[in-house]
Amino acid sequence: MSMFSIFGVSGSAVSAQSQRLNVVASNLANADAVAGPDGKIYKGRQVVFETVLMDSQASAGVKVSTISENQEPGKRTHNPSHPLADAEGFITQSNVNPVEEMVNMISASRSYQNNVEVMNTAKTLLLKTLQLGQ
């Protein structure tokens, strides 16, 4: 693997983690959402990664293959005074678990930071290599 392919591998990981952070942000923004009159609620989403070969080199990167929806039912709370309550007086909330999403966000953020650090280290090594020739 050449030094230049490191940028492709880390760049693909940074891009994938950026998409993961966007999905987590969307999940957290809708964590307390309540079902509307049509009965549809926000369902938590998860990013699914896939390994991808980088060009013709012997290195592999990562990409987002799909974003899947969590199929678990939403939390039902008895609140007959709520304007969106059903005939039995229950409201259905999103199935997003904010604690799990915060852990997911921290993990994605650290992975993003680590890949940026890998690119910075590779850049520094390449610059030092160029300075050897002076």
mmCIF file of C-alpha atoms in Angstrom:
data_model
loop_
_atom_site.group_PDB
_atom_site.id
_atom_site.type_symbol
_atom_site.label_atom_id
_atom_site.label_comp_id
_atom_site.label_asym_id
_atom_site.label_seq_id
_atom_site.Cartn_x
_atom_site.Cartn_y
_atom_site.Cartn_z
ATOM 1 C CA MET A 1 0.000 0.000 0.000
ATOM 2 C CA SER A 2 1.425 3.373 -0.961
ATOM 3 C CA MET A 3 1.388 6.386 1.317
ATOM 4 C CA PHE A 4 -1.085 8.082 -1.003
ATOM 5 C CA SER A 5 -3.664 5.314 -0.661
ATOM 6 C CA ILE A 6 -3.878 6.117 3.058
ATOM 7 C CA PHE A 7 -5.675 9.326 2.126
ATOM 8 C CA GLY A 8 -8.255 7.376 0.111
ATOM 9 C CA VAL A 9 -8.889 4.862 2.889
ATOM 10 C CA SER A 10 -9.126 7.466 5.644
ATOM 11 C CA GLY A 11 -11.102 9.813 3.414
ATOM 12 C CA SER A 12 -13.722 7.135 2.774
ATOM 13 C CA ALA A 13 -13.961 6.477 6.518
ATOM 14 C CA VAL A 14 -14.349 10.186 7.275
ATOM 15 C CA SER A 15 -17.135 10.439 4.709
ATOM 16 C CA ALA A 16 -18.926 7.372 6.094
ATOM 17 C CA GLN A 17 -18.653 8.602 9.689
ATOM 18 C CA SER A 18 -19.973 11.991 8.614
ATOM 19 C CA GLN A 19 -23.094 10.306 7.237
ATOM 20 C CA ARG A 20 -23.378 8.298 10.458
ATOM 21 C CA LEU A 21 -23.233 11.516 12.497
ATOM 22 C CA ASN A 22 -26.005 13.032 10.340
ATOM 23 C CA VAL A 23 -28.242 10.009 10.963
ATOM 24 C CA VAL A 24 -27.551 10.157 14.708
ATOM 25 C CA ALA A 25 -28.387 13.876 14.737
ATOM 26 C CA SER A 26 -31.664 13.161 12.961
ATOM 27 C CA ASN A 27 -32.482 10.401 15.448
ATOM 28 C CA LEU A 28 -31.757 12.638 18.426
ATOM 29 C CA ALA A 29 -33.803 15.486 16.963
ATOM 30 C CA ASN A 30 -36.808 13.176 16.673
ATOM 31 C CA ALA A 31 -36.344 11.208 19.902
ATOM 32 C CA ASP A 32 -39.425 12.768 21.529
ATOM 33 C CA ALA A 33 -41.551 12.940 18.396
ATOM 34 C CA VAL A 34 -45.172 11.857 18.756
ATOM 35 C CA ALA A 35 -47.216 10.059 16.117
ATOM 36 C CA GLY A 36 -49.443 12.258 14.033
ATOM 37 C CA PRO A 37 -53.113 11.689 13.250
ATOM 38 C CA ASP A 38 -52.143 9.217 10.528
ATOM 39 C CA GLY A 39 -50.492 7.041 13.190
ATOM 40 C CA LYS A 40 -47.031 7.188 11.641
ATOM 41 C CA ILE A 41 -44.151 7.831 13.990
ATOM 42 C CA TYR A 42 -40.489 8.561 13.413
ATOM 43 C CA LYS A 43 -38.490 5.338 13.434
ATOM 44 C CA GLY A 44 -34.848 5.373 14.439
ATOM 45 C CA ARG A 45 -32.343 4.813 11.654
ATOM 46 C CA GLN A 46 -28.999 3.026 11.650
ATOM 47 C CA VAL A 47 -26.158 3.234 9.148
ATOM 48 C CA VAL A 48 -24.884 -0.013 7.616
ATOM 49 C CA PHE A 49 -21.289 0.085 6.392
ATOM 50 C CA GLU A 50 -19.757 -1.888 3.540
ATOM 51 C CA THR A 51 -16.129 -2.571 2.641
ATOM 52 C CA VAL A 52 -15.160 -1.297 -0.784
ATOM 53 C CA LEU A 53 -11.938 -1.816 -2.752
ATOM 54 C CA MET A 54 -10.071 1.381 -3.481
ATOM 55 C CA ASP A 55 -9.230 1.687 -7.203
ATOM 56 C CA SER A 56 -6.778 -0.935 -8.455
ATOM 57 C CA GLN A 57 -4.661 -0.906 -5.302
ATOM 58 C CA ALA A 58 -4.613 -3.542 -2.612
ATOM 59 C CA SER A 59 -6.400 -1.346 -0.088
ATOM 60 C CA ALA A 60 -9.966 -1.272 1.130
ATOM 61 C CA GLY A 61 -12.134 1.594 2.264
ATOM 62 C CA VAL A 62 -15.610 1.915 3.668
ATOM 63 C CA LYS A 63 -18.887 3.305 2.413
ATOM 64 C CA VAL A 64 -22.465 3.493 3.631
ATOM 65 C CA SER A 65 -24.380 0.698 1.920
ATOM 66 C CA THR A 66 -27.815 1.379 3.420
ATOM 67 C CA ILE A 67 -29.609 3.262 6.143
ATOM 68 C CA SER A 68 -32.044 0.890 7.816
ATOM 69 C CA GLU A 69 -35.063 1.708 9.976
ATOM 70 C CA ASN A 70 -35.544 0.246 13.417
ATOM 71 C CA GLN A 71 -38.751 -1.811 13.262
ATOM 72 C CA GLU A 72 -39.410 -1.950 17.010
ATOM 73 C CA PRO A 73 -42.707 -0.384 18.076
ATOM 74 C CA GLY A 74 -42.677 3.107 19.549
ATOM 75 C CA LYS A 75 -43.232 3.816 23.223
ATOM 76 C CA ARG A 76 -46.927 4.160 24.127
ATOM 77 C CA THR A 77 -47.846 6.543 26.936
ATOM 78 C CA HIS A 78 -51.294 7.089 28.402
ATOM 79 C CA ASN A 79 -52.114 10.792 28.065
ATOM 80 C CA PRO A 80 -55.767 11.304 27.080
ATOM 81 C CA SER A 81 -55.448 15.110 27.208
ATOM 82 C CA HIS A 82 -52.806 15.151 24.452
ATOM 83 C CA PRO A 83 -54.229 16.407 21.125
ATOM 84 C CA LEU A 84 -52.665 13.473 19.223
ATOM 85 C CA ALA A 85 -53.941 10.772 21.605
ATOM 86 C CA ASP A 86 -55.757 7.844 19.997
ATOM 87 C CA ALA A 87 -59.268 6.680 20.936
ATOM 88 C CA GLU A 88 -57.890 4.814 23.983
ATOM 89 C CA GLY A 89 -55.995 7.899 25.212
ATOM 90 C CA PHE A 90 -52.505 6.686 24.259
ATOM 91 C CA ILE A 91 -49.836 8.598 22.358
ATOM 92 C CA THR A 92 -47.125 6.749 20.465
ATOM 93 C CA GLN A 93 -43.623 8.159 20.579
ATOM 94 C CA SER A 94 -40.546 7.487 18.504
ATOM 95 C CA ASN A 95 -38.589 4.283 19.140
ATOM 96 C CA VAL A 96 -35.300 6.200 19.415
ATOM 97 C CA ASN A 97 -33.285 5.574 22.585
ATOM 98 C CA PRO A 98 -31.395 8.840 23.312
ATOM 99 C CA VAL A 99 -28.762 7.109 25.481
ATOM 100 C CA GLU A 100 -27.872 4.636 22.718
ATOM 101 C CA GLU A 101 -27.783 7.468 20.199
ATOM 102 C CA MET A 102 -25.396 9.496 22.371
ATOM 103 C CA VAL A 103 -23.069 6.481 22.608
ATOM 104 C CA ASN A 104 -23.344 6.054 18.836
ATOM 105 C CA MET A 105 -22.543 9.740 18.350
ATOM 106 C CA ILE A 106 -19.456 9.574 20.574
ATOM 107 C CA SER A 107 -18.243 6.468 18.737
ATOM 108 C CA ALA A 108 -18.752 8.068 15.307
ATOM 109 C CA SER A 109 -17.114 11.298 16.427
ATOM 110 C CA ARG A 110 -14.039 9.491 17.754
ATOM 111 C CA SER A 111 -13.740 7.413 14.617
ATOM 112 C CA TYR A 112 -13.979 10.579 12.524
ATOM 113 C CA GLN A 113 -11.277 12.263 14.630
ATOM 114 C CA ASN A 114 -8.995 9.210 14.443
ATOM 115 C CA ASN A 115 -9.202 9.115 10.659
ATOM 116 C CA VAL A 116 -8.452 12.819 10.406
ATOM 117 C CA GLU A 117 -5.425 12.205 12.635
ATOM 118 C CA VAL A 118 -4.293 9.366 10.347
ATOM 119 C CA MET A 119 -4.457 11.723 7.364
ATOM 120 C CA ASN A 120 -2.543 14.428 9.247
ATOM 121 C CA THR A 121 0.154 11.941 10.269
ATOM 122 C CA ALA A 122 0.483 10.663 6.691
ATOM 123 C CA LYS A 123 0.769 14.250 5.455
ATOM 124 C CA THR A 124 3.490 14.984 7.990
ATOM 125 C CA LEU A 125 5.418 11.845 6.992
ATOM 126 C CA LEU A 126 5.199 12.753 3.314
ATOM 127 C CA LEU A 127 6.432 16.280 4.012
ATOM 128 C CA LYS A 128 9.353 14.923 6.085
ATOM 129 C CA THR A 129 10.212 12.535 3.240
ATOM 130 C CA LEU A 130 10.271 15.438 0.785
ATOM 131 C CA GLN A 131 12.543 17.420 3.129
ATOM 132 C CA LEU A 132 15.068 14.574 3.160
ATOM 133 C CA GLY A 133 15.792 15.279 -0.491
ATOM 134 C CA GLN A 134 16.773 18.903 0.176
#
